[in-house]
GROMACS .gro file of C-alpha atoms in nm:
model
  242
    1UNK     CA    1  -5.210   1.691   0.321
    2UNK     CA    2  -5.075   1.954   0.559
    3UNK     CA    3  -4.717   1.844   0.490
    4UNK     CA    4  -4.766   1.909   0.118
    5UNK     CA    5  -4.921   2.254   0.171
    6UNK     CA    6  -4.604   2.461   0.166
    7UNK     CA    7  -4.537   2.819   0.063
    8UNK     CA    8  -4.335   2.715  -0.249
    9UNK     CA    9  -4.629   2.499  -0.363
   10UNK     CA   10  -4.871   2.789  -0.314
   11UNK     CA   11  -4.641   3.025  -0.504
   12UNK     CA   12  -4.598   2.777  -0.789
   13UNK     CA   13  -4.972   2.724  -0.828
   14UNK     CA   14  -5.032   3.099  -0.822
   15UNK     CA   15  -4.770   3.144  -1.093
   16UNK     CA   16  -4.926   2.871  -1.308
   17UNK     CA   17  -5.268   3.028  -1.267
   18UNK     CA   18  -5.149   3.321  -1.480
   19UNK     CA   19  -5.139   3.087  -1.780
   20UNK     CA   20  -5.494   2.950  -1.755
   21UNK     CA   21  -5.609   3.147  -2.060
   22UNK     CA   22  -5.284   3.190  -2.259
   23UNK     CA   23  -5.135   2.841  -2.210
   24UNK     CA   24  -5.404   2.611  -2.066
   25UNK     CA   25  -5.193   2.297  -2.116
   26UNK     CA   26  -4.927   2.433  -1.880
   27UNK     CA   27  -5.183   2.537  -1.621
   28UNK     CA   28  -5.397   2.222  -1.626
   29UNK     CA   29  -5.107   1.977  -1.628
   30UNK     CA   30  -4.963   2.146  -1.320
   31UNK     CA   31  -5.305   2.143  -1.158
   32UNK     CA   32  -5.351   1.775  -1.251
   33UNK     CA   33  -5.028   1.676  -1.077
   34UNK     CA   34  -5.122   1.879  -0.771
   35UNK     CA   35  -5.469   1.722  -0.764
   36UNK     CA   36  -5.328   1.370  -0.784
   37UNK     CA   37  -5.091   1.451  -0.497
   38UNK     CA   38  -5.381   1.594  -0.297
   39UNK     CA   39  -5.594   1.283  -0.350
   40UNK     CA   40  -5.296   1.060  -0.275
   41UNK     CA   41  -5.265   1.223   0.066
   42UNK     CA   42  -5.605   1.076   0.162
   43UNK     CA   43  -5.630   0.752  -0.035
   44UNK     CA   44  -5.414   0.489  -0.203
   45UNK     CA   45  -5.420   0.556  -0.577
   46UNK     CA   46  -5.245   0.242  -0.699
   47UNK     CA   47  -5.521   0.005  -0.811
   48UNK     CA   48  -5.804   0.246  -0.723
   49UNK     CA   49  -6.092   0.337  -0.954
   50UNK     CA   50  -6.103   0.717  -0.970
   51UNK     CA   51  -6.400   0.908  -1.113
   52UNK     CA   52  -6.336   1.272  -1.204
   53UNK     CA   53  -6.661   1.471  -1.227
   54UNK     CA   54  -6.621   1.754  -1.475
   55UNK     CA   55  -6.304   1.609  -1.625
   56UNK     CA   56  -6.301   1.863  -1.909
   57UNK     CA   57  -6.026   1.828  -2.172
   58UNK     CA   58  -5.868   1.525  -2.002
   59UNK     CA   59  -5.545   1.670  -1.861
   60UNK     CA   60  -5.598   1.486  -1.531
   61UNK     CA   61  -5.600   1.138  -1.688
   62UNK     CA   62  -5.224   1.095  -1.722
   63UNK     CA   63  -5.151   1.226  -1.372
   64UNK     CA   64  -5.374   0.963  -1.211
   65UNK     CA   65  -5.279   0.677  -1.442
   66UNK     CA   66  -4.910   0.742  -1.377
   67UNK     CA   67  -4.988   0.677  -1.011
   68UNK     CA   68  -5.152   0.342  -1.087
   69UNK     CA   69  -5.518   0.445  -1.077
   70UNK     CA   70  -5.792   0.344  -1.321
   71UNK     CA   71  -5.919   0.687  -1.425
   72UNK     CA   72  -6.268   0.769  -1.552
   73UNK     CA   73  -6.417   1.110  -1.618
   74UNK     CA   74  -6.763   1.259  -1.663
   75UNK     CA   75  -6.810   1.577  -1.868
   76UNK     CA   76  -7.142   1.715  -2.000
   77UNK     CA   77  -6.997   1.965  -2.249
   78UNK     CA   78  -6.848   1.818  -2.571
   79UNK     CA   79  -6.664   2.141  -2.650
   80UNK     CA   80  -6.485   2.117  -2.314
   81UNK     CA   81  -6.400   1.751  -2.374
   82UNK     CA   82  -6.220   1.834  -2.699
   83UNK     CA   83  -6.075   2.173  -2.602
   84UNK     CA   84  -5.728   2.031  -2.534
   85UNK     CA   85  -5.710   1.806  -2.841
   86UNK     CA   86  -5.628   1.509  -2.619
   87UNK     CA   87  -5.722   1.146  -2.671
   88UNK     CA   88  -6.010   1.052  -2.444
   89UNK     CA   89  -5.998   0.710  -2.285
   90UNK     CA   90  -6.257   0.630  -2.022
   91UNK     CA   91  -6.448   0.957  -2.066
   92UNK     CA   92  -6.827   0.962  -2.047
   93UNK     CA   93  -7.047   1.246  -2.165
   94UNK     CA   94  -7.301   1.288  -1.887
   95UNK     CA   95  -7.432   1.531  -1.627
   96UNK     CA   96  -7.273   1.535  -1.284
   97UNK     CA   97  -7.623   1.550  -1.137
   98UNK     CA   98  -7.724   1.220  -1.302
   99UNK     CA   99  -7.423   0.998  -1.350
  100UNK     CA  100  -7.462   0.662  -1.529
  101UNK     CA  101  -7.283   0.462  -1.258
  102UNK     CA  102  -7.413   0.219  -0.999
  103UNK     CA  103  -7.419   0.296  -0.628
  104UNK     CA  104  -7.079   0.245  -0.466
  105UNK     CA  105  -6.906   0.163  -0.794
  106UNK     CA  106  -6.587   0.371  -0.755
  107UNK     CA  107  -6.320   0.397  -0.486
  108UNK     CA  108  -6.250   0.769  -0.521
  109UNK     CA  109  -6.464   1.046  -0.666
  110UNK     CA  110  -6.319   1.391  -0.723
  111UNK     CA  111  -6.430   1.726  -0.856
  112UNK     CA  112  -6.174   2.002  -0.911
  113UNK     CA  113  -6.298   2.357  -0.973
  114UNK     CA  114  -6.636   2.246  -1.107
  115UNK     CA  115  -6.881   2.342  -0.830
  116UNK     CA  116  -6.869   2.712  -0.924
  117UNK     CA  117  -6.963   2.624  -1.284
  118UNK     CA  118  -7.269   2.420  -1.189
  119UNK     CA  119  -7.619   2.559  -1.125
  120UNK     CA  120  -7.700   2.271  -0.887
  121UNK     CA  121  -7.362   2.192  -0.726
  122UNK     CA  122  -7.487   2.011  -0.419
  123UNK     CA  123  -7.700   1.777  -0.626
  124UNK     CA  124  -7.374   1.688  -0.801
  125UNK     CA  125  -7.205   1.644  -0.465
  126UNK     CA  126  -7.481   1.407  -0.354
  127UNK     CA  127  -7.430   1.205  -0.672
  128UNK     CA  128  -7.059   1.183  -0.594
  129UNK     CA  129  -7.142   1.034  -0.254
  130UNK     CA  130  -7.383   0.789  -0.416
  131UNK     CA  131  -7.138   0.642  -0.667
  132UNK     CA  132  -6.852   0.609  -0.416
  133UNK     CA  133  -6.826   0.292  -0.210
  134UNK     CA  134  -6.852   0.305   0.171
  135UNK     CA  135  -6.505   0.369   0.307
  136UNK     CA  136  -6.394   0.536  -0.015
  137UNK     CA  137  -6.311   0.902  -0.054
  138UNK     CA  138  -6.493   1.197  -0.210
  139UNK     CA  139  -6.293   1.515  -0.266
  140UNK     CA  140  -6.457   1.837  -0.381
  141UNK     CA  141  -6.247   2.146  -0.449
  142UNK     CA  142  -6.396   2.473  -0.568
  143UNK     CA  143  -6.327   2.844  -0.610
  144UNK     CA  144  -6.497   3.076  -0.364
  145UNK     CA  145  -6.697   3.360  -0.520
  146UNK     CA  146  -6.581   3.630  -0.279
  147UNK     CA  147  -6.216   3.535  -0.309
  148UNK     CA  148  -5.982   3.716  -0.551
  149UNK     CA  149  -6.019   3.442  -0.814
  150UNK     CA  150  -6.399   3.418  -0.788
  151UNK     CA  151  -6.447   3.610  -1.112
  152UNK     CA  152  -6.202   3.388  -1.301
  153UNK     CA  153  -6.086   3.573  -1.615
  154UNK     CA  154  -6.298   3.876  -1.518
  155UNK     CA  155  -6.046   3.950  -1.245
  156UNK     CA  156  -6.156   4.153  -0.945
  157UNK     CA  157  -6.444   4.312  -1.134
  158UNK     CA  158  -6.677   4.050  -0.989
  159UNK     CA  159  -6.673   4.246  -0.662
  160UNK     CA  160  -6.898   4.496  -0.841
  161UNK     CA  161  -7.144   4.217  -0.932
  162UNK     CA  162  -7.119   3.919  -1.163
  163UNK     CA  163  -7.345   4.055  -1.438
  164UNK     CA  164  -7.172   4.394  -1.437
  165UNK     CA  165  -6.828   4.229  -1.448
  166UNK     CA  166  -6.934   4.025  -1.751
  167UNK     CA  167  -7.053   4.340  -1.930
  168UNK     CA  168  -6.728   4.522  -1.856
  169UNK     CA  169  -6.524   4.225  -1.977
  170UNK     CA  170  -6.724   4.205  -2.301
  171UNK     CA  171  -6.685   4.577  -2.365
  172UNK     CA  172  -6.309   4.559  -2.314
  173UNK     CA  173  -6.235   4.238  -2.507
  174UNK     CA  174  -6.506   4.241  -2.772
  175UNK     CA  175  -6.647   3.905  -2.665
  176UNK     CA  176  -6.812   3.766  -2.350
  177UNK     CA  177  -6.600   3.582  -2.093
  178UNK     CA  178  -6.573   3.205  -2.119
  179UNK     CA  179  -6.708   3.183  -1.766
  180UNK     CA  180  -7.029   3.383  -1.797
  181UNK     CA  181  -7.193   3.474  -1.468
  182UNK     CA  182  -7.535   3.314  -1.428
  183UNK     CA  183  -7.476   3.072  -1.715
  184UNK     CA  184  -7.143   2.896  -1.659
  185UNK     CA  185  -7.021   3.070  -1.343
  186UNK     CA  186  -7.210   3.094  -1.015
  187UNK     CA  187  -7.157   3.255  -0.676
  188UNK     CA  188  -7.073   2.973  -0.433
  189UNK     CA  189  -6.942   3.033  -0.083
  190UNK     CA  190  -6.742   2.839   0.175
  191UNK     CA  191  -7.046   2.839   0.401
  192UNK     CA  192  -7.246   2.667   0.126
  193UNK     CA  193  -7.002   2.377   0.109
  194UNK     CA  194  -6.949   2.341   0.483
  195UNK     CA  195  -7.324   2.347   0.544
  196UNK     CA  196  -7.380   2.077   0.282
  197UNK     CA  197  -7.101   1.856   0.418
  198UNK     CA  198  -7.225   1.881   0.777
  199UNK     CA  199  -7.583   1.808   0.671
  200UNK     CA  200  -7.472   1.473   0.524
  201UNK     CA  201  -7.347   1.324   0.851
  202UNK     CA  202  -7.576   1.025   0.812
  203UNK     CA  203  -7.431   0.946   0.470
  204UNK     CA  204  -7.068   1.051   0.504
  205UNK     CA  205  -6.803   1.157   0.751
  206UNK     CA  206  -6.633   1.492   0.691
  207UNK     CA  207  -6.265   1.395   0.702
  208UNK     CA  208  -6.114   1.738   0.631
  209UNK     CA  209  -6.189   2.088   0.509
  210UNK     CA  210  -5.909   2.328   0.420
  211UNK     CA  211  -5.808   2.606   0.177
  212UNK     CA  212  -5.651   2.436  -0.123
  213UNK     CA  213  -5.396   2.692  -0.235
  214UNK     CA  214  -5.277   2.830   0.100
  215UNK     CA  215  -4.982   2.694   0.299
  216UNK     CA  216  -5.092   2.495   0.601
  217UNK     CA  217  -4.991   2.766   0.848
  218UNK     CA  218  -5.263   2.989   0.693
  219UNK     CA  219  -5.542   2.732   0.716
  220UNK     CA  220  -5.675   2.908   1.029
  221UNK     CA  221  -5.863   3.149   0.798
  222UNK     CA  222  -6.122   2.877   0.736
  223UNK     CA  223  -6.228   2.897   1.101
  224UNK     CA  224  -6.327   3.264   1.074
  225UNK     CA  225  -6.665   3.341   0.912
  226UNK     CA  226  -6.657   3.614   0.646
  227UNK     CA  227  -6.276   3.615   0.648
  228UNK     CA  228  -6.271   3.266   0.498
  229UNK     CA  229  -6.493   3.373   0.210
  230UNK     CA  230  -6.221   3.610   0.086
  231UNK     CA  231  -5.893   3.472   0.220
  232UNK     CA  232  -5.943   3.097   0.169
  233UNK     CA  233  -5.983   3.144  -0.213
  234UNK     CA  234  -6.056   2.773  -0.273
  235UNK     CA  235  -6.218   2.521  -0.040
  236UNK     CA  236  -6.145   2.147  -0.032
  237UNK     CA  237  -6.398   1.913   0.128
  238UNK     CA  238  -6.291   1.553   0.193
  239UNK     CA  239  -6.565   1.305   0.285
  240UNK     CA  240  -6.580   0.932   0.350
  241UNK     CA  241  -6.914   0.773   0.250
  242UNK     CA  242  -7.068   0.543   0.509
   0.00000   0.00000   0.00000
């Protein structure tokens, strides 16, 4: 993955992020391609069964199928599933904490920017380990609360508190944010994810942990407590179930 983590890639993703609200198709298709490339750096996609937890509108489906994978997604919110107006093939409405799949039934299980929207994220992460076969790959990527994007569309206001940021956003825009703190947006840290991953040593091997959107020469920030919570912005955890 380090060879893919270049400064032009980071700049391109940052530029696309500006369109998350105004042109979600542009943003999510770019993110889907980047996610497929990320997963492909750790596992062979051609012929693999990929389960996307929190698949949302379905923008990731084409990116993985173009690379030869059999793509499935789980999404609990029907409004999210239909937000993009895309045809859903292989999508299941279900909770990430209780997925209707047998133990070890998929080769690769991924979750991109879902942890921060889940009240019980590490229960979801445990489910991802459960449904992935031994020797497969689980990849969890999520936005860090104390990073500059932790407040999502609320901008940097979240540094003054999530509830206060939501009130300020509502006052300015006349409606609450899509990602409402305490309901659909939660404060999750890098330490939370690293602690969970290390506590699962009997069930899975931690293959890699790195900041998703930074070039590889800046990955050192993840080794520094406190600094990583702000500078890493987004943490990727890669695990291999035993």
